PDB file of N, CA and C in Angstrom:
ATOM      1  N   SER F   1       5.819  -0.375  79.508  1.00  0.00           N
ATOM      2  CA  SER F   1       5.234   0.912  79.148  1.00  0.00           C
ATOM      3  C   SER F   1       5.522   1.287  77.695  1.00  0.00           C
ATOM      4  N   ILE F   2       6.462   0.593  77.067  1.00  0.00           N
ATOM      5  CA  ILE F   2       6.747   0.913  75.665  1.00  0.00           C
ATOM      6  C   ILE F   2       6.065  -0.050  74.698  1.00  0.00           C
ATOM      7  N   GLN F   3       5.362  -1.060  75.233  1.00  0.00           N
ATOM      8  CA  GLN F   3       4.659  -2.008  74.373  1.00  0.00           C
ATOM      9  C   GLN F   3       3.366  -1.395  73.856  1.00  0.00           C
ATOM     10  N   PRO F   4       2.993  -1.693  72.625  1.00  0.00           N
ATOM     11  CA  PRO F   4       1.713  -1.215  72.101  1.00  0.00           C
ATOM     12  C   PRO F   4       0.554  -1.831  72.872  1.00  0.00           C
ATOM     13  N   SER F   5      -0.560  -1.128  72.920  1.00  0.00           N
ATOM     14  CA  SER F   5      -1.784  -1.698  73.484  1.00  0.00           C
ATOM     15  C   SER F   5      -2.722  -2.027  72.326  1.00  0.00           C
ATOM     16  N   THR F   6      -3.505  -3.075  72.513  1.00  0.00           N
ATOM     17  CA  THR F   6      -4.382  -3.526  71.427  1.00  0.00           C
ATOM     18  C   THR F   6      -5.814  -3.669  71.911  1.00  0.00           C
ATOM     19  N   SER F   7      -6.710  -3.527  70.957  1.00  0.00           N
ATOM     20  CA  SER F   7      -8.131  -3.785  71.179  1.00  0.00           C
ATOM     21  C   SER F   7      -8.624  -4.528  69.945  1.00  0.00           C
ATOM     22  N   LEU F   8      -9.284  -5.664  70.160  1.00  0.00           N
ATOM     23  CA  LEU F   8      -9.738  -6.487  69.042  1.00  0.00           C
ATOM     24  C   LEU F   8     -11.214  -6.800  69.233  1.00  0.00           C
ATOM     25  N   ALA F   9     -12.024  -6.443  68.247  1.00  0.00           N
ATOM     26  CA  ALA F   9     -13.471  -6.675  68.316  1.00  0.00           C
ATOM     27  C   ALA F   9     -13.923  -7.439  67.076  1.00  0.00           C
ATOM     28  N   TYR F  10     -14.860  -8.357  67.282  1.00  0.00           N
ATOM     29  CA  TYR F  10     -15.408  -9.159  66.191  1.00  0.00           C
ATOM     30  C   TYR F  10     -16.878  -8.825  66.004  1.00  0.00           C
ATOM     31  N   SER F  11     -17.314  -8.848  64.749  1.00  0.00           N
ATOM     32  CA  SER F  11     -18.740  -8.707  64.442  1.00  0.00           C
ATOM     33  C   SER F  11     -19.071  -9.682  63.324  1.00  0.00           C
ATOM     34  N   THR F  12     -20.344 -10.051  63.239  1.00  0.00           N
ATOM     35  CA  THR F  12     -20.772 -10.991  62.199  1.00  0.00           C
ATOM     36  C   THR F  12     -21.789 -10.320  61.289  1.00  0.00           C
ATOM     37  N   GLY F  13     -21.791 -10.775  60.050  1.00  0.00           N
ATOM     38  CA  GLY F  13     -22.776 -10.309  59.083  1.00  0.00           C
ATOM     39  C   GLY F  13     -23.920 -11.307  58.990  1.00  0.00           C
ATOM     40  N   THR F  14     -24.711 -11.163  57.976  1.00  0.00           N
ATOM     41  CA  THR F  14     -25.868 -12.037  57.771  1.00  0.00           C
ATOM     42  C   THR F  14     -25.425 -13.409  57.271  1.00  0.00           C
ATOM     43  N   PRO F  15     -25.779 -14.484  57.996  1.00  0.00           N
ATOM     44  CA  PRO F  15     -25.420 -15.833  57.552  1.00  0.00           C
ATOM     45  C   PRO F  15     -26.071 -16.171  56.203  1.00  0.00           C
ATOM     46  N   ILE F  16     -25.408 -17.051  55.467  1.00  0.00           N
ATOM     47  CA  ILE F  16     -25.874 -17.480  54.146  1.00  0.00           C
ATOM     48  C   ILE F  16     -25.992 -19.008  54.167  1.00  0.00           C
ATOM     49  N   LEU F  17     -27.140 -19.530  53.759  1.00  0.00           N
ATOM     50  CA  LEU F  17     -27.325 -20.976  53.639  1.00  0.00           C
ATOM     51  C   LEU F  17     -27.131 -21.360  52.181  1.00  0.00           C
ATOM     52  N   GLU F  18     -26.143 -22.189  51.930  1.00  0.00           N
ATOM     53  CA  GLU F  18     -25.843 -22.676  50.581  1.00  0.00           C
ATOM     54  C   GLU F  18     -25.828 -24.189  50.641  1.00  0.00           C
ATOM     55  N   GLY F  19     -26.898 -24.819  50.126  1.00  0.00           N
ATOM     56  CA  GLY F  19     -27.018 -26.273  50.242  1.00  0.00           C
ATOM     57  C   GLY F  19     -27.196 -26.637  51.707  1.00  0.00           C
ATOM     58  N   THR F  20     -26.258 -27.426  52.240  1.00  0.00           N
ATOM     59  CA  THR F  20     -26.324 -27.804  53.653  1.00  0.00           C
ATOM     60  C   THR F  20     -25.197 -27.150  54.463  1.00  0.00           C
ATOM     61  N   THR F  21     -24.706 -26.029  53.973  1.00  0.00           N
ATOM     62  CA  THR F  21     -23.635 -25.313  54.668  1.00  0.00           C
ATOM     63  C   THR F  21     -24.081 -23.888  54.968  1.00  0.00           C
ATOM     64  N   VAL F  22     -23.890 -23.474  56.221  1.00  0.00           N
ATOM     65  CA  VAL F  22     -24.133 -22.085  56.610  1.00  0.00           C
ATOM     66  C   VAL F  22     -22.782 -21.375  56.637  1.00  0.00           C
ATOM     67  N   PHE F  23     -22.679 -20.298  55.879  1.00  0.00           N
ATOM     68  CA  PHE F  23     -21.492 -19.456  55.864  1.00  0.00           C
ATOM     69  C   PHE F  23     -21.791 -18.196  56.667  1.00  0.00           C
ATOM     70  N   VAL F  24     -20.907 -17.871  57.604  1.00  0.00           N
ATOM     71  CA  VAL F  24     -21.085 -16.684  58.429  1.00  0.00           C
ATOM     72  C   VAL F  24     -19.917 -15.724  58.169  1.00  0.00           C
ATOM     73  N   PRO F  25     -20.212 -14.521  57.653  1.00  0.00           N
ATOM     74  CA  PRO F  25     -19.140 -13.537  57.474  1.00  0.00           C
ATOM     75  C   PRO F  25     -18.749 -12.932  58.826  1.00  0.00           C
ATOM     76  N   VAL F  26     -17.442 -12.837  59.061  1.00  0.00           N
ATOM     77  CA  VAL F  26     -16.921 -12.285  60.304  1.00  0.00           C
ATOM     78  C   VAL F  26     -15.964 -11.143  59.962  1.00  0.00           C
ATOM     79  N   THR F  27     -16.081 -10.051  60.705  1.00  0.00           N
ATOM     80  CA  THR F  27     -15.165  -8.927  60.559  1.00  0.00           C
ATOM     81  C   THR F  27     -14.417  -8.756  61.872  1.00  0.00           C
ATOM     82  N   ALA F  28     -13.093  -8.689  61.783  1.00  0.00           N
ATOM     83  CA  ALA F  28     -12.243  -8.439  62.948  1.00  0.00           C
ATOM     84  C   ALA F  28     -11.663  -7.038  62.797  1.00  0.00           C
ATOM     85  N   ARG F  29     -11.844  -6.222  63.838  1.00  0.00           N
ATOM     86  CA  ARG F  29     -11.296  -4.860  63.832  1.00  0.00           C
ATOM     87  C   ARG F  29     -10.269  -4.747  64.954  1.00  0.00           C
ATOM     88  N   LEU F  30      -9.028  -4.529  64.562  1.00  0.00           N
ATOM     89  CA  LEU F  30      -7.914  -4.454  65.499  1.00  0.00           C
ATOM     90  C   LEU F  30      -7.410  -3.018  65.562  1.00  0.00           C
ATOM     91  N   THR F  31      -7.339  -2.482  66.779  1.00  0.00           N
ATOM     92  CA  THR F  31      -6.752  -1.165  66.994  1.00  0.00           C
ATOM     93  C   THR F  31      -5.456  -1.361  67.771  1.00  0.00           C
ATOM     94  N   ILE F  32      -4.372  -0.779  67.255  1.00  0.00           N
ATOM     95  CA  ILE F  32      -3.075  -0.834  67.920  1.00  0.00           C
ATOM     96  C   ILE F  32      -2.647   0.599  68.216  1.00  0.00           C
ATOM     97  N   VAL F  33      -2.373   0.868  69.493  1.00  0.00           N
ATOM     98  CA  VAL F  33      -1.890   2.181  69.906  1.00  0.00           C
ATOM     99  C   VAL F  33      -0.446   2.015  70.350  1.00  0.00           C
ATOM    100  N   THR F  34       0.445   2.684  69.634  1.00  0.00           N
ATOM    101  CA  THR F  34       1.862   2.653  69.954  1.00  0.00           C
ATOM    102  C   THR F  34       2.179   3.884  70.791  1.00  0.00           C
ATOM    103  N   PRO F  35       2.695   3.680  72.016  1.00  0.00           N
ATOM    104  CA  PRO F  35       2.957   4.836  72.875  1.00  0.00           C
ATOM    105  C   PRO F  35       4.079   5.706  72.322  1.00  0.00           C
ATOM    106  N   GLY F  36       4.044   6.931  72.722  1.00  0.00           N
ATOM    107  CA  GLY F  36       5.080   7.871  72.315  1.00  0.00           C
ATOM    108  C   GLY F  36       5.086   9.046  73.275  1.00  0.00           C
ATOM    109  N   CYS F  37       5.934   9.965  73.020  1.00  0.00           N
ATOM    110  CA  CYS F  37       6.014  11.170  73.851  1.00  0.00           C
ATOM    111  C   CYS F  37       5.070  12.228  73.291  1.00  0.00           C
ATOM    112  N   GLY F  38       4.070  12.601  74.073  1.00  0.00           N
ATOM    113  CA  GLY F  38       3.143  13.646  73.643  1.00  0.00           C
ATOM    114  C   GLY F  38       2.409  13.279  72.379  1.00  0.00           C
ATOM    115  N   CYS F  39       2.649  14.044  71.332  1.00  0.00           N
ATOM    116  CA  CYS F  39       1.911  13.844  70.079  1.00  0.00           C
ATOM    117  C   CYS F  39       2.519  12.744  69.216  1.00  0.00           C
ATOM    118  N   ASN F  40       3.525  12.036  69.710  1.00  0.00           N
ATOM    119  CA  ASN F  40       4.153  10.973  68.924  1.00  0.00           C
ATOM    120  C   ASN F  40       3.422   9.642  69.010  1.00  0.00           C
ATOM    121  N   ALA F  41       2.396   9.533  69.880  1.00  0.00           N
ATOM    122  CA  ALA F  41       1.623   8.297  69.956  1.00  0.00           C
ATOM    123  C   ALA F  41       0.946   8.061  68.610  1.00  0.00           C
ATOM    124  N   LYS F  42       0.832   6.804  68.233  1.00  0.00           N
ATOM    125  CA  LYS F  42       0.279   6.465  66.917  1.00  0.00           C
ATOM    126  C   LYS F  42      -0.805   5.404  67.076  1.00  0.00           C
ATOM    127  N   THR F  43      -1.954   5.635  66.442  1.00  0.00           N
ATOM    128  CA  THR F  43      -3.051   4.666  66.460  1.00  0.00           C
ATOM    129  C   THR F  43      -3.246   4.135  65.046  1.00  0.00           C
ATOM    130  N   GLN F  44      -3.323   2.804  64.949  1.00  0.00           N
ATOM    131  CA  GLN F  44      -3.550   2.161  63.659  1.00  0.00           C
ATOM    132  C   GLN F  44      -4.762   1.254  63.768  1.00  0.00           C
ATOM    133  N   LEU F  45      -5.583   1.243  62.725  1.00  0.00           N
ATOM    134  CA  LEU F  45      -6.766   0.388  62.667  1.00  0.00           C
ATOM    135  C   LEU F  45      -6.605  -0.581  61.508  1.00  0.00           C
ATOM    136  N   PHE F  46      -6.797  -1.868  61.800  1.00  0.00           N
ATOM    137  CA  PHE F  46      -6.729  -2.916  60.787  1.00  0.00           C
ATOM    138  C   PHE F  46      -8.056  -3.656  60.761  1.00  0.00           C
ATOM    139  N   THR F  47      -8.543  -3.965  59.580  1.00  0.00           N
ATOM    140  CA  THR F  47      -9.798  -4.698  59.431  1.00  0.00           C
ATOM    141  C   THR F  47      -9.544  -5.929  58.575  1.00  0.00           C
ATOM    142  N   GLU F  48      -9.969  -7.076  59.091  1.00  0.00           N
ATOM    143  CA  GLU F  48      -9.869  -8.344  58.359  1.00  0.00           C
ATOM    144  C   GLU F  48     -11.260  -8.929  58.243  1.00  0.00           C
ATOM    145  N   GLN F  49     -11.557  -9.526  57.101  1.00  0.00           N
ATOM    146  CA  GLN F  49     -12.848 -10.180  56.901  1.00  0.00           C
ATOM    147  C   GLN F  49     -12.609 -11.616  56.452  1.00  0.00           C
ATOM    148  N   PHE F  50     -13.421 -12.517  57.015  1.00  0.00           N
ATOM    149  CA  PHE F  50     -13.318 -13.925  56.642  1.00  0.00           C
ATOM    150  C   PHE F  50     -14.676 -14.588  56.858  1.00  0.00           C
ATOM    151  N   TYR F  51     -14.810 -15.812  56.364  1.00  0.00           N
ATOM    152  CA  TYR F  51     -16.039 -16.591  56.533  1.00  0.00           C
ATOM    153  C   TYR F  51     -15.732 -17.834  57.359  1.00  0.00           C
ATOM    154  N   VAL F  52     -16.689 -18.235  58.188  1.00  0.00           N
ATOM    155  CA  VAL F  52     -16.638 -19.543  58.843  1.00  0.00           C
ATOM    156  C   VAL F  52     -17.798 -20.351  58.283  1.00  0.00           C
ATOM    157  N   ALA F  53     -17.604 -21.663  58.175  1.00  0.00           N
ATOM    158  CA  ALA F  53     -18.618 -22.521  57.575  1.00  0.00           C
ATOM    159  C   ALA F  53     -19.054 -23.591  58.565  1.00  0.00           C
ATOM    160  N   PHE F  54     -20.360 -23.830  58.599  1.00  0.00           N
ATOM    161  CA  PHE F  54     -20.949 -24.869  59.441  1.00  0.00           C
ATOM    162  C   PHE F  54     -21.670 -25.846  58.525  1.00  0.00           C
ATOM    163  N   GLN F  55     -21.172 -27.065  58.460  1.00  0.00           N
ATOM    164  CA  GLN F  55     -21.687 -28.072  57.547  1.00  0.00           C
ATOM    165  C   GLN F  55     -22.860 -28.834  58.172  1.00  0.00           C
ATOM    166  N   GLY F  56     -23.686 -29.421  57.337  1.00  0.00           N
ATOM    167  CA  GLY F  56     -24.787 -30.253  57.805  1.00  0.00           C
ATOM    168  C   GLY F  56     -25.952 -29.457  58.374  1.00  0.00           C
ATOM    169  N   GLN F  57     -26.161 -28.251  57.899  1.00  0.00           N
ATOM    170  CA  GLN F  57     -27.240 -27.391  58.397  1.00  0.00           C
ATOM    171  C   GLN F  57     -28.423 -27.419  57.422  1.00  0.00           C
ATOM    172  N   THR F  58     -29.615 -27.201  57.948  1.00  0.00           N
ATOM    173  CA  THR F  58     -30.810 -27.200  57.092  1.00  0.00           C
ATOM    174  C   THR F  58     -31.532 -25.865  57.096  1.00  0.00           C
ATOM    175  N   ALA F  59     -31.095 -24.941  57.983  1.00  0.00           N
ATOM    176  CA  ALA F  59     -31.735 -23.627  58.063  1.00  0.00           C
ATOM    177  C   ALA F  59     -30.726 -22.612  58.601  1.00  0.00           C
ATOM    178  N   LEU F  60     -31.065 -21.344  58.452  1.00  0.00           N
ATOM    179  CA  LEU F  60     -30.200 -20.292  58.966  1.00  0.00           C
ATOM    180  C   LEU F  60     -30.255 -20.249  60.495  1.00  0.00           C
ATOM    181  N   PRO F  61     -29.157 -19.919  61.145  1.00  0.00           N
ATOM    182  CA  PRO F  61     -29.145 -19.850  62.602  1.00  0.00           C
ATOM    183  C   PRO F  61     -29.891 -18.613  63.107  1.00  0.00           C
ATOM    184  N   THR F  62     -30.331 -18.690  64.357  1.00  0.00           N
ATOM    185  CA  THR F  62     -30.989 -17.533  64.982  1.00  0.00           C
ATOM    186  C   THR F  62     -29.983 -16.640  65.691  1.00  0.00           C
ATOM    187  N   ALA F  63     -28.778 -17.160  65.966  1.00  0.00           N
ATOM    188  CA  ALA F  63     -27.745 -16.361  66.628  1.00  0.00           C
ATOM    189  C   ALA F  63     -26.372 -16.928  66.310  1.00  0.00           C
ATOM    190  N   VAL F  64     -25.368 -16.049  66.342  1.00  0.00           N
ATOM    191  CA  VAL F  64     -23.969 -16.439  66.174  1.00  0.00           C
ATOM    192  C   VAL F  64     -23.198 -15.845  67.350  1.00  0.00           C
ATOM    193  N   THR F  65     -22.372 -16.680  68.003  1.00  0.00           N
ATOM    194  CA  THR F  65     -21.598 -16.223  69.147  1.00  0.00           C
ATOM    195  C   THR F  65     -20.117 -16.443  68.879  1.00  0.00           C
ATOM    196  N   ILE F  66     -19.320 -15.403  69.123  1.00  0.00           N
ATOM    197  CA  ILE F  66     -17.866 -15.496  68.963  1.00  0.00           C
ATOM    198  C   ILE F  66     -17.229 -15.259  70.335  1.00  0.00           C
ATOM    199  N   THR F  67     -16.363 -16.184  70.728  1.00  0.00           N
ATOM    200  CA  THR F  67     -15.667 -16.069  72.007  1.00  0.00           C
ATOM    201  C   THR F  67     -14.168 -16.244  71.778  1.00  0.00           C
ATOM    202  N   SER F  68     -13.390 -15.309  72.277  1.00  0.00           N
ATOM    203  CA  SER F  68     -11.934 -15.443  72.228  1.00  0.00           C
ATOM    204  C   SER F  68     -11.509 -16.288  73.418  1.00  0.00           C
ATOM    205  N   VAL F  69     -10.809 -17.399  73.156  1.00  0.00           N
ATOM    206  CA  VAL F  69     -10.406 -18.307  74.228  1.00  0.00           C
ATOM    207  C   VAL F  69      -8.902 -18.284  74.483  1.00  0.00           C
ATOM    208  N   GLY F  70      -8.207 -17.445  73.780  1.00  0.00           N
ATOM    209  CA  GLY F  70      -6.766 -17.322  73.999  1.00  0.00           C
ATOM    210  C   GLY F  70      -6.159 -16.371  72.989  1.00  0.00           C
ATOM    211  N   ARG F  71      -5.165 -15.619  73.438  1.00  0.00           N
ATOM    212  CA  ARG F  71      -4.521 -14.662  72.536  1.00  0.00           C
ATOM    213  C   ARG F  71      -3.036 -14.605  72.861  1.00  0.00           C
ATOM    214  N   ILE F  72      -2.223 -14.600  71.805  1.00  0.00           N
ATOM    215  CA  ILE F  72      -0.803 -14.308  71.965  1.00  0.00           C
ATOM    216  C   ILE F  72      -0.501 -13.115  71.088  1.00  0.00           C
ATOM    217  N   GLN F  73       0.346 -12.243  71.592  1.00  0.00           N
ATOM    218  CA  GLN F  73       0.695 -11.053  70.822  1.00  0.00           C
ATOM    219  C   GLN F  73       2.071 -10.571  71.226  1.00  0.00           C
ATOM    220  N   GLY F  74       2.694  -9.868  70.328  1.00  0.00           N
ATOM    221  CA  GLY F  74       4.017  -9.329  70.636  1.00  0.00           C
ATOM    222  C   GLY F  74       4.727  -8.891  69.375  1.00  0.00           C
ATOM    223  N   GLY F  75       5.910  -8.375  69.574  1.00  0.00           N
ATOM    224  CA  GLY F  75       6.711  -7.898  68.459  1.00  0.00           C
ATOM    225  C   GLY F  75       7.057  -9.013  67.496  1.00  0.00           C
ATOM    226  N   ALA F  76       7.146  -8.649  66.236  1.00  0.00           N
ATOM    227  CA  ALA F  76       7.475  -9.620  65.183  1.00  0.00           C
ATOM    228  C   ALA F  76       8.479  -8.977  64.225  1.00  0.00           C
ATOM    229  N   CYS F  77       9.051  -9.783  63.369  1.00  0.00           N
ATOM    230  CA  CYS F  77      10.074  -9.300  62.424  1.00  0.00           C
ATOM    231  C   CYS F  77      11.169  -8.555  63.186  1.00  0.00           C
ATOM    232  N   VAL F  78      11.706  -9.199  64.231  1.00  0.00           N
ATOM    233  CA  VAL F  78      12.707  -8.565  65.085  1.00  0.00           C
ATOM    234  C   VAL F  78      14.085  -8.704  64.449  1.00  0.00           C
ATOM    235  N   ARG F  79      14.733  -7.567  64.276  1.00  0.00           N
ATOM    236  CA  ARG F  79      16.105  -7.524  63.748  1.00  0.00           C
ATOM    237  C   ARG F  79      16.904  -6.537  64.585  1.00  0.00           C
ATOM    238  N   CYS F  80      18.050  -6.960  65.033  1.00  0.00           N
ATOM    239  CA  CYS F  80      18.944  -6.105  65.824  1.00  0.00           C
ATOM    240  C   CYS F  80      18.224  -5.519  67.029  1.00  0.00           C
ATOM    241  N   GLY F  81      17.374  -6.315  67.662  1.00  0.00           N
ATOM    242  CA  GLY F  81      16.684  -5.884  68.872  1.00  0.00           C
ATOM    243  C   GLY F  81      15.510  -4.949  68.657  1.00  0.00           C
ATOM    244  N   LYS F  82      15.092  -4.731  67.401  1.00  0.00           N
ATOM    245  CA  LYS F  82      13.981  -3.831  67.109  1.00  0.00           C
ATOM    246  C   LYS F  82      12.885  -4.596  66.367  1.00  0.00           C
ATOM    247  N   ALA F  83      11.646  -4.468  66.845  1.00  0.00           N
ATOM    248  CA  ALA F  83      10.511  -5.118  66.185  1.00  0.00           C
ATOM    249  C   ALA F  83       9.994  -4.211  65.076  1.00  0.00           C
ATOM    250  N   TYR F  84       9.834  -4.774  63.887  1.00  0.00           N
ATOM    251  CA  TYR F  84       9.338  -4.008  62.748  1.00  0.00           C
ATOM    252  C   TYR F  84       7.873  -4.302  62.459  1.00  0.00           C
ATOM    253  N   ALA F  85       7.267  -5.151  63.279  1.00  0.00           N
ATOM    254  CA  ALA F  85       5.850  -5.493  63.120  1.00  0.00           C
ATOM    255  C   ALA F  85       5.318  -5.920  64.487  1.00  0.00           C
ATOM    256  N   TYR F  86       4.002  -6.048  64.565  1.00  0.00           N
ATOM    257  CA  TYR F  86       3.361  -6.511  65.792  1.00  0.00           C
ATOM    258  C   TYR F  86       2.353  -7.575  65.392  1.00  0.00           C
ATOM    259  N   SER F  87       2.371  -8.703  66.080  1.00  0.00           N
ATOM    260  CA  SER F  87       1.530  -9.836  65.720  1.00  0.00           C
ATOM    261  C   SER F  87       0.493 -10.081  66.810  1.00  0.00           C
ATOM    262  N   VAL F  88      -0.771 -10.265  66.393  1.00  0.00           N
ATOM    263  CA  VAL F  88      -1.855 -10.597  67.318  1.00  0.00           C
ATOM    264  C   VAL F  88      -2.542 -11.842  66.766  1.00  0.00           C
ATOM    265  N   ASN F  89      -2.558 -12.914  67.549  1.00  0.00           N
ATOM    266  CA  ASN F  89      -3.186 -14.168  67.134  1.00  0.00           C
ATOM    267  C   ASN F  89      -4.221 -14.570  68.172  1.00  0.00           C
ATOM    268  N   ASP F  90      -5.443 -14.786  67.730  1.00  0.00           N
ATOM    269  CA  ASP F  90      -6.547 -15.149  68.606  1.00  0.00           C
ATOM    270  C   ASP F  90      -6.988 -16.582  68.327  1.00  0.00           C
ATOM    271  N   SER F  91      -7.341 -17.288  69.379  1.00  0.00           N
ATOM    272  CA  SER F  91      -7.997 -18.585  69.249  1.00  0.00           C
ATOM    273  C   SER F  91      -9.477 -18.331  69.523  1.00  0.00           C
ATOM    274  N   LEU F  92     -10.330 -18.705  68.580  1.00  0.00           N
ATOM    275  CA  LEU F  92     -11.754 -18.385  68.677  1.00  0.00           C
ATOM    276  C   LEU F  92     -12.617 -19.631  68.743  1.00  0.00           C
ATOM    277  N   THR F  93     -13.725 -19.505  69.459  1.00  0.00           N
ATOM    278  CA  THR F  93     -14.812 -20.470  69.390  1.00  0.00           C
ATOM    279  C   THR F  93     -15.997 -19.731  68.798  1.00  0.00           C
ATOM    280  N   ILE F  94     -16.509 -20.242  67.683  1.00  0.00           N
ATOM    281  CA  ILE F  94     -17.653 -19.621  67.024  1.00  0.00           C
ATOM    282  C   ILE F  94     -18.782 -20.646  66.991  1.00  0.00           C
ATOM    283  N   THR F  95     -19.908 -20.275  67.548  1.00  0.00           N
ATOM    284  CA  THR F  95     -21.041 -21.198  67.610  1.00  0.00           C
ATOM    285  C   THR F  95     -22.274 -20.545  66.987  1.00  0.00           C
ATOM    286  N   ILE F  96     -23.161 -21.391  66.455  1.00  0.00           N
ATOM    287  CA  ILE F  96     -24.429 -20.918  65.914  1.00  0.00           C
ATOM    288  C   ILE F  96     -25.565 -21.583  66.697  1.00  0.00           C
ATOM    289  N   THR F  97     -26.658 -20.854  66.785  1.00  0.00           N
ATOM    290  CA  THR F  97     -27.850 -21.383  67.426  1.00  0.00           C
ATOM    291  C   THR F  97     -28.847 -21.706  66.326  1.00  0.00           C
ATOM    292  N   PRO F  98     -29.168 -22.999  66.127  1.00  0.00           N
ATOM    293  CA  PRO F  98     -30.117 -23.350  65.064  1.00  0.00           C
ATOM    294  C   PRO F  98     -31.526 -22.920  65.443  1.00  0.00           C
ATOM    295  N   PRO F  99     -32.391 -22.742  64.455  1.00  0.00           N
ATOM    296  CA  PRO F  99     -33.774 -22.368  64.763  1.00  0.00           C
ATOM    297  C   PRO F  99     -34.491 -23.499  65.493  1.00  0.00           C
ATOM    298  N   ALA F 100     -35.522 -23.141  66.223  1.00  0.00           N
ATOM    299  CA  ALA F 100     -36.318 -24.155  66.932  1.00  0.00           C
ATOM    300  C   ALA F 100     -36.960 -25.110  65.936  1.00  0.00           C
ATOM    301  N   ALA F 101     -37.038 -26.374  66.310  1.00  0.00           N
ATOM    302  CA  ALA F 101     -37.590 -27.386  65.418  1.00  0.00           C
ATOM    303  C   ALA F 101     -39.085 -27.315  65.354  1.00  0.00           C
TER     304      ALA F 101
END
């Protein structure tokens, strides 16, 4: 009951074709709610942006799918029994659907 709760959502931007590589911008939005007594609860929002690249492509994809296939999370930077950070690590599968031939 004292552990933070997390919510992690991914979204993609417009893919870019550069030569034979498709670059897909991905945004990860992480919300961490730290429990507390009454008004002491704290919500934090973190946003990370990165690109994934698909080599050997000749056209832009018609769809991009992101699937989380595993997550580990927990306290980090632990000193004297107190966590000073919280770590969330996701294993992702990202696939693109090429246009019809």
